[in-house]
Coordinates of C-alpha atoms in Angstrom, one line a residue:
Chain A
M1 CA -0.1 0.1 0.2
R2 CA 1.5 3.3 -0.9
L3 CA 1.8 6.2 1.7
G4 CA -0.9 8.2 0.1
E5 CA -3.5 5.5 0.1
G6 CA -2.5 4.8 3.5
F7 CA -3.0 8.1 5.0
V8 CA -6.4 8.2 3.3
H9 CA -7.3 5.1 5.0
F10 CA -6.3 6.4 8.3
L11 CA -8.2 9.6 7.6
R12 CA -11.2 7.2 6.5
A13 CA -11.3 4.9 9.6
A14 CA -10.6 8.1 11.9
Y15 CA -13.7 9.9 10.2
A16 CA -16.0 6.6 10.8
R17 CA -14.9 6.4 14.2
A18 CA -15.7 9.6 15.1
Y19 CA -18.9 9.7 13.4
V20 CA -20.0 7.2 16.0
R21 CA -19.3 10.0 18.8
I22 CA -21.1 12.8 16.6
V23 CA -24.0 11.1 15.9
G24 CA -24.4 9.7 19.2
S25 CA -24.4 13.3 21.1
F26 CA -27.3 14.0 18.9
R27 CA -29.6 10.6 19.3
E28 CA -28.5 10.2 23.2
P29 CA -29.6 13.8 25.0
V30 CA -29.5 12.0 28.3
W31 CA -25.7 12.0 27.7
L32 CA -25.9 15.9 27.6
I33 CA -27.0 16.0 31.2
S34 CA -24.1 13.7 32.4
D35 CA -21.4 15.3 30.4
A36 CA -22.3 19.0 30.1
V37 CA -25.1 20.0 32.7
L38 CA -23.9 18.4 35.5
P39 CA -20.3 19.8 35.3
A40 CA -21.9 23.0 34.9
V41 CA -23.6 22.8 37.8
G42 CA -20.4 22.4 40.0
M43 CA -19.4 25.7 38.1
C44 CA -22.2 27.5 39.2
A45 CA -21.4 26.6 42.8
F46 CA -18.0 28.3 42.6
V47 CA -19.3 31.1 40.5
L48 CA -21.8 32.0 43.3
L49 CA -19.3 31.5 45.9
Y50 CA -16.8 34.0 44.3
R51 CA -19.6 35.9 44.1
A52 CA -20.7 35.9 47.5
L53 CA -17.0 36.3 49.0
G54 CA -16.7 39.5 46.8
A55 CA -13.6 38.1 44.6
P56 CA -12.5 40.1 41.8
A57 CA -15.0 39.3 38.7
S58 CA -11.8 37.3 36.8
F59 CA -12.3 34.5 39.3
E60 CA -16.0 33.9 38.2
A61 CA -14.6 33.7 34.5
L62 CA -11.9 31.6 35.6
A63 CA -14.4 29.1 37.2
V64 CA -16.6 29.2 34.1
L65 CA -13.7 28.4 32.0
G66 CA -12.7 25.6 34.5
G67 CA -16.3 24.3 34.5
I68 CA -16.5 24.0 30.6
L69 CA -12.8 22.1 30.5
S70 CA -14.0 19.8 33.1
A71 CA -16.4 18.2 30.6
F72 CA -13.5 17.7 28.7
W73 CA -11.5 15.6 31.3
I74 CA -14.8 13.5 31.8
N75 CA -14.7 12.7 28.2
V76 CA -11.4 11.5 28.3
L77 CA -11.8 9.4 31.2
W78 CA -14.8 7.8 30.4
G79 CA -14.8 8.2 26.7
M80 CA -11.2 7.5 26.0
G81 CA -9.6 6.0 28.8
T82 CA -12.3 2.9 29.6
Q83 CA -13.3 2.9 25.9
L84 CA -10.9 0.0 24.5
Y85 CA -11.8 -2.0 27.7
W86 CA -15.6 -1.5 27.0
E87 CA -14.9 -2.5 23.5
K88 CA -13.0 -5.6 24.6
Q89 CA -15.9 -6.7 26.9
Q90 CA -18.4 -5.9 23.6
G91 CA -16.2 -8.0 21.2
Q92 CA -15.4 -5.4 19.2
L93 CA -11.7 -4.9 20.0
Q94 CA -11.5 -8.3 18.2
L95 CA -12.8 -6.7 15.1
Y96 CA -10.3 -4.1 15.1
F97 CA -7.4 -6.5 15.5
V98 CA -8.4 -8.6 12.8
S99 CA -9.1 -5.5 10.4
P100 CA -6.1 -3.8 8.4
V101 CA -7.2 -0.4 10.2
S102 CA -4.4 1.6 11.8
R103 CA -5.2 1.2 15.6
M104 CA -4.1 4.5 16.0
A105 CA -6.8 5.7 13.6
I106 CA -9.3 4.2 15.8
L107 CA -8.0 6.3 18.9
T108 CA -7.6 9.2 16.9
G109 CA -11.3 9.1 16.0
M110 CA -12.2 8.5 19.4
A111 CA -10.6 11.7 20.1
V112 CA -11.7 13.9 17.5
G113 CA -15.0 12.6 17.8
G114 CA -15.1 13.2 21.8
V115 CA -13.5 16.6 21.3
L116 CA -16.3 17.8 18.9
A117 CA -19.2 16.1 20.5
T118 CA -17.7 17.6 24.0
T119 CA -17.3 21.1 22.4
L120 CA -21.1 20.7 21.3
R121 CA -22.1 19.9 24.8
S122 CA -20.0 22.6 26.3
V123 CA -22.4 24.9 25.0
A124 CA -24.7 24.1 28.0
G125 CA -22.0 25.5 30.3
I126 CA -21.1 28.5 28.1
L127 CA -25.0 29.5 28.2
L128 CA -25.0 28.9 31.9
G129 CA -21.9 30.7 32.8
F130 CA -22.4 33.7 30.5
G131 CA -25.8 33.6 29.8
V132 CA -27.6 32.6 33.3
L133 CA -25.0 33.7 35.6
G134 CA -24.0 37.0 33.5
V135 CA -20.3 36.3 34.0
R136 CA -18.1 38.9 31.5
V137 CA -14.6 38.8 30.1
P138 CA -12.9 41.5 28.5
A139 CA -12.2 41.2 24.5
F140 CA -10.0 38.5 23.7
D141 CA -8.1 37.0 20.7
V142 CA -10.5 34.2 19.5
G143 CA -7.8 32.9 16.9
L144 CA -5.1 32.5 20.1
L145 CA -7.5 31.1 22.3
A146 CA -8.7 28.4 19.4
V147 CA -4.8 27.9 18.8
V148 CA -4.3 27.0 22.4
F149 CA -7.6 25.0 22.9
L150 CA -6.7 22.8 20.1
V151 CA -3.0 22.3 21.1
S152 CA -4.4 21.6 24.7
M153 CA -6.8 19.1 23.4
A154 CA -4.4 17.5 21.2
A155 CA -2.3 16.8 24.4
L156 CA -5.2 16.0 26.7
Y157 CA -6.7 13.1 24.5
A158 CA -3.0 12.0 23.6
L159 CA -3.3 11.4 27.3
G160 CA -6.7 9.6 27.0
M161 CA -5.1 7.3 24.3
I162 CA -2.5 6.4 26.7
L163 CA -5.2 5.9 29.3
S164 CA -7.3 3.5 26.8
S165 CA -4.4 1.1 26.6
A166 CA -3.1 1.1 30.5
F167 CA -7.0 0.8 31.3
L168 CA -7.5 -2.2 29.2
L169 CA -4.7 -4.0 31.0
F170 CA -6.3 -3.1 34.2
G171 CA -9.3 -5.1 33.1
R172 CA -12.5 -4.8 35.3
E173 CA -10.4 -2.0 37.7
A174 CA -10.6 0.2 35.1
W175 CA -13.9 2.0 36.2
H176 CA -12.5 2.4 39.7
V177 CA -9.3 3.8 38.3
S178 CA -11.4 6.2 36.2
N179 CA -13.7 7.0 39.3
A180 CA -10.5 7.7 41.4
L181 CA -9.1 10.0 38.5
Q182 CA -11.8 12.3 38.3
E183 CA -11.9 14.6 41.1
P184 CA -7.9 14.7 42.0
V185 CA -7.4 16.0 38.4
Y186 CA -9.8 18.7 38.9
F187 CA -7.8 20.0 42.0
M188 CA -4.1 19.1 40.0
S189 CA -5.4 21.2 37.2
G190 CA -6.4 24.0 39.0
L191 CA -9.9 24.2 36.9
Y192 CA -11.5 26.3 39.9
F193 CA -8.8 28.3 40.9
P194 CA -5.5 29.7 39.7
L195 CA -2.8 26.9 39.3
R196 CA -0.1 29.3 40.5
T197 CA -1.4 29.1 43.9
L198 CA 0.2 26.1 44.7
G199 CA 3.6 27.5 44.1
A200 CA 6.1 25.0 42.9
A201 CA 3.8 22.1 43.4
A202 CA 2.2 23.8 40.3
W203 CA 4.7 22.9 37.9
A204 CA 4.9 19.3 39.1
L205 CA 1.2 19.1 38.9
A206 CA 1.2 20.7 35.2
G207 CA 3.6 18.1 34.1
I208 CA 1.4 15.2 34.8
V209 CA -1.9 16.1 33.2
P210 CA -2.0 18.6 30.3
L211 CA -5.5 19.9 31.6
G212 CA -3.9 22.2 34.3
L213 CA -1.4 24.2 31.6
G214 CA -4.2 24.4 29.1
V215 CA -6.4 25.7 31.2
D216 CA -3.9 28.3 32.5
A217 CA -3.0 29.3 28.9
M218 CA -6.6 29.7 28.1
R219 CA -7.3 31.9 31.1
Q220 CA -4.7 34.1 30.3
V221 CA -6.0 34.7 26.5
L222 CA -9.3 35.5 28.0
L223 CA -8.4 37.3 31.2
G224 CA -4.9 38.4 30.5
E225 CA -2.8 39.6 34.1
A226 CA -6.1 38.8 36.1
A227 CA -5.7 35.0 35.5
H228 CA -2.7 34.7 37.4
G229 CA -1.0 32.5 34.8
L230 CA 2.0 30.1 35.5
A231 CA 4.3 30.8 32.6
P232 CA 3.4 33.2 29.5
V233 CA 1.2 31.9 26.9
P234 CA 3.9 31.0 24.1
V235 CA 5.8 29.2 26.7
E236 CA 2.5 27.0 28.0
T237 CA 1.5 26.5 24.5
A238 CA 5.0 25.1 23.4
I239 CA 5.0 22.8 26.2
L240 CA 1.5 21.5 25.7
A241 CA 2.5 20.8 21.9
G242 CA 5.6 19.1 23.0
M243 CA 3.5 17.1 25.5
A244 CA 1.0 16.2 22.7
V245 CA 3.7 14.6 20.4
I246 CA 5.5 12.7 23.2
L247 CA 2.1 11.5 24.7
L248 CA 1.0 10.4 21.2
I249 CA 4.6 8.3 20.5
V250 CA 3.8 6.9 24.1
A251 CA 0.3 6.0 23.1
R252 CA 1.2 4.2 19.9
L253 CA 4.0 2.2 21.4
M254 CA 1.8 1.2 24.2
L255 CA -1.0 0.2 22.0
A256 CA 1.6 -1.9 19.9
H257 CA 2.6 -3.1 22.8
L258 CA -0.8 -4.3 23.8
E259 CA -1.5 -5.9 20.4
N260 CA 1.6 -7.7 20.5
L261 CA 0.8 -8.9 24.3
S262 CA -2.9 -10.0 23.1
K263 CA -1.2 -12.0 20.4
R264 CA 1.1 -13.8 22.6
E265 CA -1.2 -14.4 25.5
G266 CA -4.4 -14.8 23.7
R267 CA -6.5 -13.1 26.2
L268 CA -6.6 -9.3 25.9
A269 CA -9.0 -9.2 22.6
Q270 CA -11.2 -11.9 24.3
R271 CA -14.5 -11.1 26.3
W272 CA -14.5 -11.8 29.9
Q273 CA -10.8 -12.5 30.2
Chain B
M1 CA 7.4 -20.7 -1.5
P2 CA 4.4 -20.1 -3.7
S3 CA 3.7 -16.3 -4.7
A4 CA 0.7 -14.8 -3.2
S5 CA -1.4 -14.7 -6.2
R6 CA -1.2 -18.7 -6.9
A7 CA -0.8 -19.6 -3.4
P8 CA -3.6 -21.7 -1.5
A9 CA -6.0 -19.8 0.5
V10 CA -4.8 -21.5 3.6
L11 CA -1.6 -23.5 4.2
T12 CA -0.3 -24.4 7.5
H13 CA 2.5 -27.0 8.4
D14 CA 3.2 -28.1 11.9
L15 CA 1.0 -25.3 13.4
R16 CA 1.6 -25.4 17.3
R17 CA 0.0 -23.5 20.1
T18 CA 0.2 -24.0 23.5
Y19 CA -1.1 -21.7 26.5
R20 CA 0.3 -21.5 29.9
A21 CA -2.3 -23.0 32.4
S22 CA -3.8 -20.8 35.0
R23 CA -2.8 -23.3 37.7
G24 CA 0.0 -25.4 38.1
G25 CA 2.5 -23.4 35.7
G26 CA 2.2 -26.2 33.2
E27 CA 1.1 -25.6 29.5
V28 CA -1.6 -26.8 27.8
S29 CA -1.6 -27.8 24.1
A30 CA -4.4 -26.2 21.8
L31 CA -2.9 -27.2 18.5
A32 CA -0.4 -30.0 18.3
G33 CA 0.9 -29.8 14.8
V34 CA -1.6 -28.9 12.2
D35 CA -1.1 -29.5 8.6
V36 CA -4.0 -28.1 6.4
R37 CA -4.0 -27.1 2.8
I38 CA -7.1 -25.2 1.8
E39 CA -7.7 -24.4 -2.1
R40 CA -8.9 -21.0 -3.7
G41 CA -12.7 -21.5 -4.3
E42 CA -13.2 -24.1 -1.4
I43 CA -15.6 -24.0 1.6
F44 CA -13.8 -25.8 3.8
G45 CA -15.1 -27.3 7.4
L46 CA -13.2 -27.8 10.5
L47 CA -15.4 -30.2 13.1
G48 CA -14.3 -30.9 16.4
P49 CA -16.1 -30.6 20.0
N50 CA -15.5 -27.9 22.3
G51 CA -11.6 -27.6 23.3
A52 CA -10.5 -29.4 20.1
G53 CA -8.3 -26.4 18.6
K54 CA -11.0 -24.9 16.6
T55 CA -11.3 -21.3 17.5
T56 CA -7.3 -21.2 18.3
F57 CA -6.8 -22.1 14.5
I58 CA -8.8 -19.5 13.2
K59 CA -7.6 -17.0 15.5
I60 CA -4.3 -17.7 14.3
L61 CA -5.2 -17.6 10.7
T62 CA -6.7 -14.3 11.3
T63 CA -3.6 -12.6 12.9
L64 CA -5.5 -12.5 16.4
L65 CA -2.9 -15.0 18.0
F66 CA 0.7 -16.0 17.4
P67 CA 1.5 -19.7 16.9
T68 CA 4.2 -21.2 19.4
G69 CA 5.3 -23.3 16.5
G70 CA 5.0 -24.3 13.1
E71 CA 4.1 -22.1 10.1
A72 CA 0.7 -20.5 8.7
R73 CA 0.1 -18.7 5.3
V74 CA -3.2 -17.0 4.2
V75 CA -3.1 -16.6 0.3
G76 CA 0.8 -16.6 0.5
F77 CA 1.2 -14.2 3.3
D78 CA 2.8 -15.3 6.8
V79 CA 0.4 -14.8 9.5
V80 CA 3.1 -13.4 11.7
R81 CA 5.1 -11.3 9.4
E82 CA 2.9 -10.3 6.8
S83 CA 0.0 -10.0 9.2
Q84 CA -1.2 -6.6 7.6
E85 CA -1.4 -8.3 4.1
V86 CA -3.5 -11.1 5.5
R87 CA -5.8 -8.7 7.4
R88 CA -6.5 -7.0 4.1
R89 CA -7.8 -10.1 2.6
I90 CA -9.9 -11.8 5.2
G91 CA -13.2 -11.4 7.1
L92 CA -14.4 -13.0 10.2
V93 CA -17.6 -13.7 11.8
S94 CA -17.7 -15.2 15.2
G95 CA -21.4 -16.9 16.2
G96 CA -22.9 -14.7 19.1
E97 CA -20.6 -11.6 18.6
S98 CA -22.4 -8.1 19.2
S99 CA -20.6 -5.7 16.7
G100 CA -21.2 -2.0 15.7
Y101 CA -22.6 0.4 18.4
G102 CA -25.7 0.6 19.4
I103 CA -26.3 4.0 18.4
L104 CA -25.7 3.4 15.1
T105 CA -28.1 2.4 12.7
V106 CA -27.5 -1.0 10.8
R107 CA -26.6 1.0 7.6
E108 CA -24.2 3.1 9.3
C109 CA -22.7 0.0 11.0
L110 CA -21.9 -1.6 7.8
W111 CA -20.8 1.5 6.5
M112 CA -18.3 2.1 9.6
F113 CA -16.6 -1.4 9.4
A114 CA -16.0 -0.8 5.1
Q115 CA -14.0 2.5 6.1
Y116 CA -12.0 0.4 8.6
Y117 CA -11.1 -1.8 5.3
G118 CA -10.6 1.8 3.2
V119 CA -13.7 1.0 1.2
P120 CA -14.6 4.3 -0.4
S121 CA -17.9 5.4 0.9
R122 CA -19.4 5.3 -2.7
I123 CA -18.7 1.8 -2.9
A124 CA -19.6 1.4 0.8
W125 CA -23.0 2.4 1.1
P126 CA -24.5 0.9 -1.9
R127 CA -22.8 -2.4 -0.7
A128 CA -24.3 -2.1 2.7
D129 CA -27.6 -1.8 1.3
E130 CA -26.9 -4.7 -0.8
L131 CA -25.8 -6.7 1.8
I132 CA -28.8 -5.6 4.0
A133 CA -31.3 -7.0 1.5
I134 CA -29.4 -10.3 1.5
V135 CA -29.6 -10.8 5.3
G136 CA -33.2 -9.7 5.0
L137 CA -32.9 -6.7 7.0
E138 CA -34.3 -3.9 4.6
E139 CA -37.0 -3.0 7.0
Q140 CA -34.2 -2.5 10.0
A141 CA -32.0 -0.6 7.7
H142 CA -32.4 2.6 9.5
S143 CA -33.0 1.2 13.1
R144 CA -30.6 1.5 15.7
I145 CA -28.7 -1.5 16.5
N146 CA -29.4 -1.5 20.2
R147 CA -33.1 -2.1 19.0
L148 CA -32.7 -5.2 17.4
S149 CA -33.3 -8.6 18.1
T150 CA -30.6 -11.1 18.9
G151 CA -31.0 -12.8 15.6
Q152 CA -31.4 -9.5 13.6
R153 CA -27.8 -8.7 15.0
Q154 CA -26.2 -11.7 14.3
R155 CA -27.4 -11.1 10.6
M156 CA -26.3 -7.9 10.6
N157 CA -22.6 -9.2 11.9
F158 CA -22.7 -11.7 9.2
A159 CA -23.2 -8.9 6.5
R160 CA -20.5 -7.2 8.2
A161 CA -18.2 -9.5 7.3
F162 CA -18.6 -9.3 3.5
V163 CA -18.3 -5.4 3.5
S164 CA -14.9 -5.5 2.5
D165 CA -15.3 -8.5 0.0
P166 CA -12.6 -10.6 1.5
E167 CA -10.8 -13.2 -0.5
V168 CA -11.0 -15.7 2.4
L169 CA -13.7 -15.5 4.8
F170 CA -13.6 -17.2 8.2
L171 CA -16.8 -18.3 9.6
D172 CA -16.8 -19.3 13.4
E173 CA -20.5 -20.8 14.1
P174 CA -22.0 -18.3 12.1
T175 CA -25.5 -19.4 12.4
L176 CA -25.2 -19.7 16.0
G177 CA -28.5 -18.0 17.5
M178 CA -30.3 -17.7 14.4
D179 CA -33.8 -18.9 13.2
V180 CA -33.9 -21.9 10.9
N181 CA -35.0 -19.7 7.9
A182 CA -32.2 -17.3 8.3
A183 CA -29.6 -19.8 8.7
R184 CA -30.8 -21.4 5.6
K185 CA -30.6 -18.1 3.5
L186 CA -27.3 -17.1 4.7
R187 CA -26.0 -20.8 4.0
D188 CA -27.3 -20.1 0.4
Y189 CA -25.6 -16.7 0.2
V190 CA -22.3 -18.3 1.4
A191 CA -22.6 -21.1 -1.3
R192 CA -23.5 -18.5 -4.2
W193 CA -20.8 -15.9 -3.3
V194 CA -18.1 -18.6 -3.5
R195 CA -19.5 -20.2 -6.6
E196 CA -20.0 -16.8 -8.3
R197 CA -17.1 -14.7 -7.2
E198 CA -13.9 -16.5 -8.5
G199 CA -11.1 -17.5 -5.9
R200 CA -13.1 -16.9 -2.7
T201 CA -12.5 -19.1 0.0
V202 CA -14.9 -20.1 3.0
L203 CA -13.6 -22.0 6.4
L204 CA -16.2 -22.6 8.5
T205 CA -16.3 -24.1 11.7
T206 CA -19.7 -25.3 13.3
H207 CA -21.7 -27.4 15.6
Y208 CA -24.1 -28.2 13.1
M209 CA -23.4 -31.3 11.1
A210 CA -25.9 -30.6 8.5
E211 CA -24.7 -27.5 8.2
A212 CA -21.2 -28.5 7.1
E213 CA -22.7 -31.4 5.1
Q214 CA -24.7 -28.9 3.0
L215 CA -21.8 -26.7 2.5
C216 CA -18.4 -27.9 2.7
D217 CA -16.5 -29.3 -0.2
R218 CA -14.0 -30.6 2.6
V219 CA -14.0 -31.5 6.0
A220 CA -11.2 -31.5 8.5
I221 CA -12.3 -33.3 12.1
I222 CA -9.9 -31.9 14.7
D223 CA -9.9 -33.1 18.3
R224 CA -7.2 -32.2 21.0
G225 CA -5.2 -30.2 18.6
R226 CA -4.9 -32.6 15.9
V227 CA -6.5 -33.2 12.8
L228 CA -7.8 -36.6 12.5
A229 CA -9.4 -36.7 8.9
C230 CA -9.6 -34.3 6.3
D231 CA -11.5 -35.3 3.0
S232 CA -15.0 -34.5 1.2
T233 CA -17.8 -35.6 3.0
P234 CA -18.6 -38.5 0.7
A235 CA -14.9 -39.9 1.1
L236 CA -15.3 -39.4 4.9
R237 CA -18.4 -41.6 4.7
R238 CA -16.9 -44.0 2.9
Q239 CA -14.2 -44.5 5.7
V240 CA -16.8 -45.5 8.0
Q241 CA -19.3 -47.4 5.8
G242 CA -20.1 -50.9 6.6
G243 CA -22.5 -52.2 9.3
Q244 CA -25.7 -50.1 10.3
H245 CA -26.1 -46.9 12.2
V246 CA -28.2 -47.4 15.2
E247 CA -30.1 -45.0 17.4
L248 CA -31.8 -46.2 20.1
E249 CA -34.4 -44.2 22.7
V250 CA -33.3 -45.5 26.2
R251 CA -34.5 -44.8 29.7
G252 CA -33.5 -45.7 33.0
A253 CA -29.8 -45.2 32.1
G254 CA -28.1 -44.2 35.1
P255 CA -24.5 -43.3 35.5
E256 CA -23.3 -46.7 36.1
L257 CA -24.2 -47.7 32.9
D258 CA -21.0 -49.2 30.9
L259 CA -20.9 -48.6 27.5
A260 CA -18.1 -50.7 27.1
L261 CA -20.0 -53.5 27.8
L262 CA -22.5 -53.2 25.0
S263 CA -21.2 -56.2 22.6
G264 CA -18.7 -55.0 20.0
V265 CA -19.9 -51.3 19.6
Q266 CA -18.6 -48.0 20.5
A267 CA -21.8 -46.1 21.6
V268 CA -22.1 -42.7 22.4
W269 CA -24.7 -40.4 24.2
G270 CA -26.8 -37.9 22.3
A271 CA -28.9 -35.0 24.5
P272 CA -31.6 -36.3 26.7
H273 CA -35.0 -35.7 25.4
P274 CA -36.7 -33.0 27.8
E275 CA -40.3 -34.0 28.1
R276 CA -40.0 -38.0 27.7
G277 CA -36.9 -38.5 29.9
T278 CA -35.2 -40.7 27.4
R279 CA -31.9 -40.1 25.8
T280 CA -30.3 -41.3 22.6
L281 CA -27.9 -43.9 22.2
K282 CA -25.9 -43.6 19.2
F283 CA -23.7 -46.6 17.4
R284 CA -22.5 -48.2 14.5
L285 CA -23.2 -51.8 14.3
P286 CA -20.7 -53.6 12.2
V287 CA -20.8 -56.0 9.8
G288 CA -21.4 -59.7 11.5
E289 CA -22.7 -58.1 15.1
V290 CA -26.1 -58.7 16.0
L291 CA -28.5 -55.7 17.3
G292 CA -30.1 -58.5 19.7
E293 CA -26.6 -58.7 21.6
V294 CA -26.6 -55.0 22.6
L295 CA -30.1 -55.0 23.2
R296 CA -29.7 -57.8 25.6
G297 CA -26.2 -55.9 27.2
L298 CA -28.9 -53.1 28.0
E299 CA -31.3 -55.0 29.3
A300 CA -28.8 -56.9 31.6
Q301 CA -28.0 -53.4 32.9
R302 CA -31.8 -52.6 33.3
V303 CA -32.3 -50.1 30.7
Q304 CA -35.2 -49.9 28.8
V305 CA -35.2 -49.5 25.2
D306 CA -38.2 -47.4 23.9
S307 CA -37.7 -47.2 20.2
V308 CA -34.8 -48.7 17.8
S309 CA -34.2 -46.8 14.4
T310 CA -31.6 -47.5 11.6
R311 CA -30.2 -45.0 8.9
E312 CA -27.7 -44.0 6.5
T313 CA -24.0 -42.6 7.2
T314 CA -23.9 -39.2 8.0
L315 CA -21.1 -36.9 9.1
E316 CA -22.0 -37.3 12.3
D317 CA -21.7 -41.1 12.3
V318 CA -18.0 -40.1 10.8
F319 CA -17.4 -37.8 13.3
I320 CA -18.5 -40.3 16.1
A321 CA -16.5 -43.2 14.5
I322 CA -12.9 -40.9 14.4
V323 CA -13.3 -38.6 17.4
G324 CA -14.8 -41.3 19.5
R325 CA -17.8 -39.2 20.7
G326 CA -20.4 -37.1 19.2
L327 CA -20.3 -33.0 19.1
E328 CA -23.2 -32.9 21.8
E329 CA -22.1 -35.6 23.9
T330 CA -19.4 -35.5 26.6
E331 CA -20.5 -38.1 29.3
A332 CA -22.7 -40.6 30.4
P333 CA -26.3 -39.1 32.1
S334 CA -26.6 -38.8 35.6

């Protein structure tokens, strides 16, 4: 197969896998509640708390952005991390392994579909935060925000690809691990407060989960100095881009290792094992 | 080594696979040196009891599992070193599997799998429609998969294997869970598909002897990881002809019944009759042996015979003669 044909095949497969997610977001409205409305409720609590305490208005915007982005972390955990394990239980993983499709195309489709579907759902958080609660932000560079958002999502979903392989190895523990990771990452990423508040530990935490740096950079684009950023936006964006590349490579290696293990042991693609 | 274009559909040599035992640290042999050659254009059946090695064999050929010894090639490509070439040319249906996402429609699901095989959408959509008609799911074409019945879903899985127009199709218990009419239609389609599309090959494993008998050009009987016989069904039948095939419906047979005491025959148990409380005892009565001797042997063990019937040699008889037990039979009733 020529390189061009291989790339077209990759795109077709990724599109087909992403299609499932995008279609799903329209066909199952109940997912909107669990993935967008519920995280937005937490966001409302922080906005009202900051308002009651008389904190600067920028803190309210900071909490709204955190609330919106928390939906992406939920999607990474439950829509990426546990996905391959779920596919295995459904008997689907075996069909991927027996087809000539690039395994990374499947993960890319899952990630792109997840980002698009969650972006659509995050409209609920935007409406609630900026519409119902009346939180305001000064004029900002929309193009720069889009770039930072995309780079952050690339790094975050690359981490999700790694988790999907790792969780497959964990087997039934995947659900517990996902549960265990949900809340701590909200804290580690400074979703509802400036990451800089944590001092030196902030950099260590930002190096573990890309969400923290992404949130920090996007806040700075929206709020400028009032965001109390950790480092300048170009620096954070460059670090995120680097993380995305490294995490993608690790994800690819892990998936290849996993498939190899599956063929050696004869169990991973098998249901109920 | 034959080139890929002229190579047999499947060629294995001394194919072996062992698994680590879950307890005790030993090894369990699933395949103990399998040599099979399947020509292009054949429908080849693989028959064996549970644990015989059929699924392991198919998993190796479909690149899902590494062999631990020997060699396997599919359309000339090594399943380990050239697995990607193999995958482009094969399709797999496992009975009882539930492929696809419940949120997609039947049509969308078939299209999705076609994309994984690199089939352009302009070909994939009409092909999906054609396959939907073949498996009789026209009314469900735009229904979500999670609203299909088990049988409908199984038919969709069957259609899925054809979306890439594979050169070699692996059907592992494909009609499991299907109603009789649907299963018959799908068997007819498989036969037509192989006949009409030059060079297409099917490797079928099934528990339904009649299915293997109706479809397969050749059948391999496998047990404990070894191929015990491999030939066309008429040739296999000839191997065990001579004498009568007898089926007795008996009652009162307890676990103490000693089949070895039955005069000169190797008998196996069939499934129990749920309403009559009887069970079928099957055996071939060699030439020169007298049925009365067997009946007396049963009477001596206080077994009541309700009915006696004799018939022509079937593939099941061949299977029993070679393996020593039936597909459905494992041990004496308790």
